[in-house]
Structure formats: structure tokens, C-alpha cells
Amino acid sequence: MDYTLIKGDVESALRGAGKIILSHFNTELSLHTKDDGSFATQADLQSEAYLMEHLAKIIPSAGFYAEESGVLNPSKYMWVIDPLDGTTNFAHGIPYFCIAVALTVNDECVVGAIYQPVTDEFFYAIKGGGATLNNRPLQICQKKNLAVRPIIGCSLTYKKNGLLHCTGSVFKEHEYSVRALGASALDIAYCAANRFD
């Protein structure tokens, strides 16, 4: 399958889910506590339902591994969905969150897509085919001058001493500026876009 051919449909699905999420941003939210102690909002649930409906049209035989719904219809092709990465930020009115979707074939990731609805940025990557941001090619800088105080994006867990584990050994050698912004998928996209070093 040529995964460039589904890019437009994937983008449309993520942008549609982004509209749903933005319709709930900075509004009163109902929180649903999950078994692991984390929570979801109605925006998470509605975004996931929308994504599953629209991604199913792209590859009808595909199954889903979705954050809120779990595994549905296991298949050779699986859509992996985080309908709202950065739910805590979202629920607190912090505009750093995204939608993250991947397509796997026999458990191997072949497509990754991230949409940040606040900034209207769509990241898309194909295994072996590069990555784009709003259809512009991305290329990671090959050499960084670490003496220029690079910015490190650090995704933290809710575990005790998470920041210390992330940064402890790094700071022994260099002075870095660390950002723990609260949406891991978006952190990865920002690294690909050379916003994080």
C-alpha cells in the first residue's frame, strides 16, 4: 500500500477530531476516571469515536487500539489512537495538546500522524518516506552545538522524581534548558521539527 495516498484522508479525520476537541476547550468538562487513575473528558471520548468512524473508512479491514476503547477487531492493519494527548493540559486550559494516530501493519508502525488543533499543525510521517509539517518536508538537524544551551523536551510520568530521572545525568555535562510541556506525542513532533534539540 502507498501510504502517501491515504494522507489526505488521515489529515481530514484528525482535523475533524480537532474541531470536536476545540469545541470543548475552555468549557466546563465532565471528567471520567479510568482504572489506572488517569481521567478522560467528553472531548477524549467524542474525538476517539469520530476518529474510529472516519479511519475505518480508509482501511475497512483495520482494527483499533484506542486509548479509551482498548483493542477492537484485531487485524493485520491496526489504527493506534490517542484521541487527546495532553488531557491534563486541555482540562486546565493549557493550549498544548494534540491528537496522535498511527497505522501498524503486523505490529510494525508504518504511518504516524499528529495534529495540534490550536496551532493548526499537521505532522505526518511514513516509515522510510520522511516526515512533513503541513506538507513541508521536515529534516532533523544532523549536528547541534551543545554549547549553545539547547532546549530539551522531556516527557514526564506522574511518578515521584520523574524530572530527576529525566535530567539528572544530562546536567552533569552541559547546561540545558528543559521543557516538560505535557503532551508526549507533540514533544516528539517538535523534536522532528527542530523546535526541541
mmCIF file of C-alpha atoms in Angstrom:
data_model
loop_
_atom_site.group_PDB
_atom_site.id
_atom_site.type_symbol
_atom_site.label_atom_id
_atom_site.label_comp_id
_atom_site.label_asym_id
_atom_site.label_seq_id
_atom_site.Cartn_x
_atom_site.Cartn_y
_atom_site.Cartn_z
ATOM 1 C CA MET A 1 0.000 0.000 0.000
ATOM 2 C CA ASP A 2 1.214 3.506 -0.833
ATOM 3 C CA TYR A 3 0.732 5.397 2.438
ATOM 4 C CA THR A 4 1.073 8.766 0.722
ATOM 5 C CA LEU A 5 -2.325 8.055 -0.870
ATOM 6 C CA ILE A 6 -4.141 7.953 2.474
ATOM 7 C CA LYS A 7 -2.505 11.101 3.843
ATOM 8 C CA GLY A 8 -5.362 13.409 2.844
ATOM 9 C CA ASP A 9 -7.992 11.146 4.417
ATOM 10 C CA VAL A 10 -5.963 10.754 7.619
ATOM 11 C CA GLU A 11 -5.472 14.508 7.803
ATOM 12 C CA SER A 12 -9.187 15.093 7.290
ATOM 13 C CA ALA A 13 -10.026 12.676 10.110
ATOM 14 C CA LEU A 14 -7.602 14.335 12.531
ATOM 15 C CA ARG A 15 -8.757 17.836 11.623
ATOM 16 C CA GLY A 16 -12.372 16.790 12.186
ATOM 17 C CA ALA A 17 -11.481 15.387 15.601
ATOM 18 C CA GLY A 18 -9.584 18.618 16.288
ATOM 19 C CA LYS A 19 -12.778 20.626 15.748
ATOM 20 C CA ILE A 20 -14.544 18.451 18.303
ATOM 21 C CA ILE A 21 -11.761 18.955 20.818
ATOM 22 C CA LEU A 22 -11.664 22.723 20.315
ATOM 23 C CA SER A 23 -15.430 22.918 20.822
ATOM 24 C CA HIS A 24 -14.809 21.693 24.392
ATOM 25 C CA PHE A 25 -11.663 23.714 25.106
ATOM 26 C CA ASN A 26 -12.050 26.221 27.948
ATOM 27 C CA THR A 27 -15.541 24.947 28.739
ATOM 28 C CA GLU A 28 -16.831 23.091 31.787
ATOM 29 C CA LEU A 29 -15.775 19.473 31.396
ATOM 30 C CA SER A 30 -17.012 16.255 32.897
ATOM 31 C CA LEU A 31 -14.146 14.011 33.980
ATOM 32 C CA HIS A 32 -14.312 10.228 33.717
ATOM 33 C CA THR A 33 -11.797 8.455 35.990
ATOM 34 C CA LYS A 34 -10.192 5.385 34.405
ATOM 35 C CA ASP A 35 -8.982 2.184 36.075
ATOM 36 C CA ASP A 36 -5.360 3.391 36.061
ATOM 37 C CA GLY A 37 -6.269 6.559 37.968
ATOM 38 C CA SER A 38 -5.982 8.868 34.961
ATOM 39 C CA PHE A 39 -9.011 10.581 33.521
ATOM 40 C CA ALA A 40 -10.737 11.325 30.241
ATOM 41 C CA THR A 41 -13.089 14.115 29.268
ATOM 42 C CA GLN A 42 -16.023 14.142 26.881
ATOM 43 C CA ALA A 43 -13.588 15.625 24.347
ATOM 44 C CA ASP A 44 -11.385 12.483 24.563
ATOM 45 C CA LEU A 45 -14.393 10.205 24.120
ATOM 46 C CA GLN A 46 -16.005 12.136 21.262
ATOM 47 C CA SER A 47 -12.685 12.584 19.464
ATOM 48 C CA GLU A 48 -11.972 8.855 19.673
ATOM 49 C CA ALA A 49 -15.435 7.897 18.391
ATOM 50 C CA TYR A 50 -15.060 10.318 15.482
ATOM 51 C CA LEU A 51 -11.581 9.026 14.606
ATOM 52 C CA MET A 52 -12.666 5.399 14.701
ATOM 53 C CA GLU A 53 -15.627 6.106 12.435
ATOM 54 C CA HIS A 54 -13.551 8.009 9.865
ATOM 55 C CA LEU A 55 -10.369 5.909 9.959
ATOM 56 C CA ALA A 56 -12.482 2.773 9.422
ATOM 57 C CA LYS A 57 -13.479 4.203 6.028
ATOM 58 C CA ILE A 58 -9.836 4.494 4.943
ATOM 59 C CA ILE A 59 -8.958 0.837 5.575
ATOM 60 C CA PRO A 60 -12.201 -1.076 6.236
ATOM 61 C CA SER A 61 -10.365 -4.244 7.335
ATOM 62 C CA ALA A 62 -8.330 -2.428 10.004
ATOM 63 C CA GLY A 63 -8.830 -2.865 13.716
ATOM 64 C CA PHE A 64 -8.200 -0.377 16.505
ATOM 65 C CA TYR A 65 -6.045 0.017 19.567
ATOM 66 C CA ALA A 66 -7.565 3.118 21.112
ATOM 67 C CA GLU A 67 -6.755 4.736 24.439
ATOM 68 C CA GLU A 68 -10.327 4.888 25.690
ATOM 69 C CA SER A 69 -11.863 1.838 23.952
ATOM 70 C CA GLY A 70 -8.978 -0.630 24.032
ATOM 71 C CA VAL A 71 -8.446 -3.246 21.321
ATOM 72 C CA LEU A 72 -11.267 -3.712 18.819
ATOM 73 C CA ASN A 73 -11.287 -6.118 15.840
ATOM 74 C CA PRO A 74 -7.602 -7.207 15.911
ATOM 75 C CA SER A 75 -6.264 -7.327 12.372
ATOM 76 C CA LYS A 76 -3.144 -7.176 10.227
ATOM 77 C CA TYR A 77 -3.805 -3.423 9.973
ATOM 78 C CA MET A 78 -4.365 -1.586 13.256
ATOM 79 C CA TRP A 79 -5.059 2.078 13.902
ATOM 80 C CA VAL A 80 -3.459 3.162 17.178
ATOM 81 C CA ILE A 81 -5.262 6.202 18.576
ATOM 82 C CA ASP A 82 -4.621 8.718 21.313
ATOM 83 C CA PRO A 83 -7.639 10.971 20.792
ATOM 84 C CA LEU A 84 -6.312 13.725 23.062
ATOM 85 C CA ASP A 85 -2.679 13.575 24.155
ATOM 86 C CA GLY A 86 -2.256 16.125 26.924
ATOM 87 C CA THR A 87 -5.686 15.735 28.522
ATOM 88 C CA THR A 88 -4.459 17.291 31.777
ATOM 89 C CA ASN A 89 -3.259 20.383 29.902
ATOM 90 C CA PHE A 90 -6.539 20.506 27.982
ATOM 91 C CA ALA A 91 -8.645 20.233 31.137
ATOM 92 C CA HIS A 92 -6.685 23.099 32.734
ATOM 93 C CA GLY A 93 -6.973 25.424 29.718
ATOM 94 C CA ILE A 94 -3.328 24.989 28.663
ATOM 95 C CA PRO A 95 -3.179 25.020 24.830
ATOM 96 C CA TYR A 96 -0.517 22.319 24.472
ATOM 97 C CA PHE A 97 -2.218 19.082 23.394
ATOM 98 C CA CYS A 98 -2.718 17.068 20.229
ATOM 99 C CA ILE A 99 -4.308 14.100 18.533
ATOM 100 C CA ALA A 100 -1.969 11.222 17.722
ATOM 101 C CA VAL A 101 -2.696 8.354 15.349
ATOM 102 C CA ALA A 102 -0.506 5.600 13.957
ATOM 103 C CA LEU A 103 -1.115 2.800 11.488
ATOM 104 C CA THR A 104 0.607 -0.513 12.106
ATOM 105 C CA VAL A 105 0.934 -3.486 9.791
ATOM 106 C CA ASN A 106 1.651 -6.751 11.597
ATOM 107 C CA ASP A 107 2.637 -4.690 14.676
ATOM 108 C CA GLU A 108 5.094 -2.536 12.726
ATOM 109 C CA CYS A 109 4.393 1.184 12.608
ATOM 110 C CA VAL A 110 4.196 2.436 9.016
ATOM 111 C CA VAL A 111 2.393 5.784 9.431
ATOM 112 C CA GLY A 112 2.330 8.373 12.184
ATOM 113 C CA ALA A 113 0.133 11.475 12.264
ATOM 114 C CA ILE A 114 -0.132 14.221 14.876
ATOM 115 C CA TYR A 115 -2.473 17.195 14.769
ATOM 116 C CA GLN A 116 -2.259 20.229 17.063
ATOM 117 C CA PRO A 117 -5.643 21.938 16.629
ATOM 118 C CA VAL A 118 -4.724 25.167 18.443
ATOM 119 C CA THR A 119 -1.858 25.955 16.050
ATOM 120 C CA ASP A 120 -3.420 24.060 13.107
ATOM 121 C CA GLU A 121 -0.273 21.966 12.567
ATOM 122 C CA PHE A 122 -0.452 18.542 10.940
ATOM 123 C CA PHE A 123 2.621 16.290 11.194
ATOM 124 C CA TYR A 124 2.734 13.167 9.004
ATOM 125 C CA ALA A 125 5.436 10.512 8.717
ATOM 126 C CA ILE A 126 5.751 7.359 6.648
ATOM 127 C CA LYS A 127 8.249 4.639 7.504
ATOM 128 C CA GLY A 128 11.158 5.100 5.101
ATOM 129 C CA GLY A 129 9.411 8.049 3.448
ATOM 130 C CA GLY A 130 10.211 11.024 5.652
ATOM 131 C CA ALA A 131 8.040 13.419 7.589
ATOM 132 C CA THR A 132 6.151 16.620 6.851
ATOM 133 C CA LEU A 133 4.613 19.511 8.748
ATOM 134 C CA ASN A 134 1.637 20.997 6.874
ATOM 135 C CA ASN A 135 3.020 19.339 3.712
ATOM 136 C CA ARG A 136 6.511 20.851 4.116
ATOM 137 C CA PRO A 137 9.318 18.276 4.466
ATOM 138 C CA LEU A 138 10.982 18.014 7.859
ATOM 139 C CA GLN A 139 14.636 17.213 8.302
ATOM 140 C CA ILE A 140 16.303 16.854 11.666
ATOM 141 C CA CYS A 141 19.486 18.866 12.041
ATOM 142 C CA GLN A 142 22.403 16.421 11.953
ATOM 143 C CA LYS A 143 24.806 18.401 14.140
ATOM 144 C CA LYS A 144 23.957 20.508 17.126
ATOM 145 C CA ASN A 145 26.305 22.748 19.030
ATOM 146 C CA LEU A 146 25.581 21.655 22.582
ATOM 147 C CA ALA A 147 27.416 24.687 23.944
ATOM 148 C CA VAL A 148 24.568 26.938 22.759
ATOM 149 C CA ARG A 149 22.214 25.771 25.528
ATOM 150 C CA PRO A 150 19.877 23.546 23.576
ATOM 151 C CA ILE A 151 16.253 23.050 24.565
ATOM 152 C CA ILE A 152 15.413 19.552 25.732
ATOM 153 C CA GLY A 153 11.823 18.335 25.577
ATOM 154 C CA CYS A 154 11.189 15.945 28.455
ATOM 155 C CA SER A 155 8.017 13.884 28.770
ATOM 156 C CA LEU A 156 7.413 13.120 32.421
ATOM 157 C CA THR A 157 5.318 10.479 34.108
ATOM 158 C CA TYR A 158 3.335 11.093 37.264
ATOM 159 C CA LYS A 159 5.898 9.033 39.177
ATOM 160 C CA LYS A 160 7.878 10.510 42.033
ATOM 161 C CA ASN A 161 11.147 12.162 40.954
ATOM 162 C CA GLY A 162 10.256 11.961 37.251
ATOM 163 C CA LEU A 163 12.137 15.147 36.395
ATOM 164 C CA LEU A 164 15.233 13.979 38.260
ATOM 165 C CA HIS A 165 15.273 10.700 36.334
ATOM 166 C CA CYS A 166 14.862 12.556 33.060
ATOM 167 C CA THR A 167 17.508 15.199 33.568
ATOM 168 C CA GLY A 168 19.866 14.040 36.322
ATOM 169 C CA SER A 169 22.713 12.656 34.227
ATOM 170 C CA VAL A 170 22.274 15.208 31.429
ATOM 171 C CA PHE A 171 23.027 18.211 33.617
ATOM 172 C CA LYS A 172 26.330 16.779 34.828
ATOM 173 C CA GLU A 173 27.968 17.621 31.498
ATOM 174 C CA HIS A 174 26.090 20.569 29.985
ATOM 175 C CA GLU A 175 23.701 23.389 30.749
ATOM 176 C CA TYR A 176 20.375 22.639 29.118
ATOM 177 C CA SER A 177 17.010 24.308 29.127
ATOM 178 C CA VAL A 178 14.386 21.647 29.816
ATOM 179 C CA ARG A 179 10.731 21.862 28.847
ATOM 180 C CA ALA A 180 8.211 19.370 30.241
ATOM 181 C CA LEU A 181 5.089 20.552 28.445
ATOM 182 C CA GLY A 182 2.706 17.654 28.990
ATOM 183 C CA ALA A 183 1.926 16.082 25.596
ATOM 184 C CA SER A 184 4.466 13.414 24.675
ATOM 185 C CA ALA A 185 3.414 12.950 21.054
ATOM 186 C CA LEU A 186 3.638 16.673 20.425
ATOM 187 C CA ASP A 187 7.059 16.742 22.103
ATOM 188 C CA ILE A 188 8.236 14.131 19.577
ATOM 189 C CA ALA A 189 6.797 16.123 16.668
ATOM 190 C CA TYR A 190 8.533 19.264 17.955
ATOM 191 C CA CYS A 191 11.830 17.373 18.017
ATOM 192 C CA ALA A 192 11.295 16.305 14.400
ATOM 193 C CA ALA A 193 10.597 19.964 13.545
ATOM 194 C CA ASN A 194 13.841 21.091 15.286
ATOM 195 C CA ARG A 195 11.950 23.012 17.943
ATOM 196 C CA PHE A 196 13.469 20.756 20.579
ATOM 197 C CA ASP A 197 17.060 19.652 20.359
#
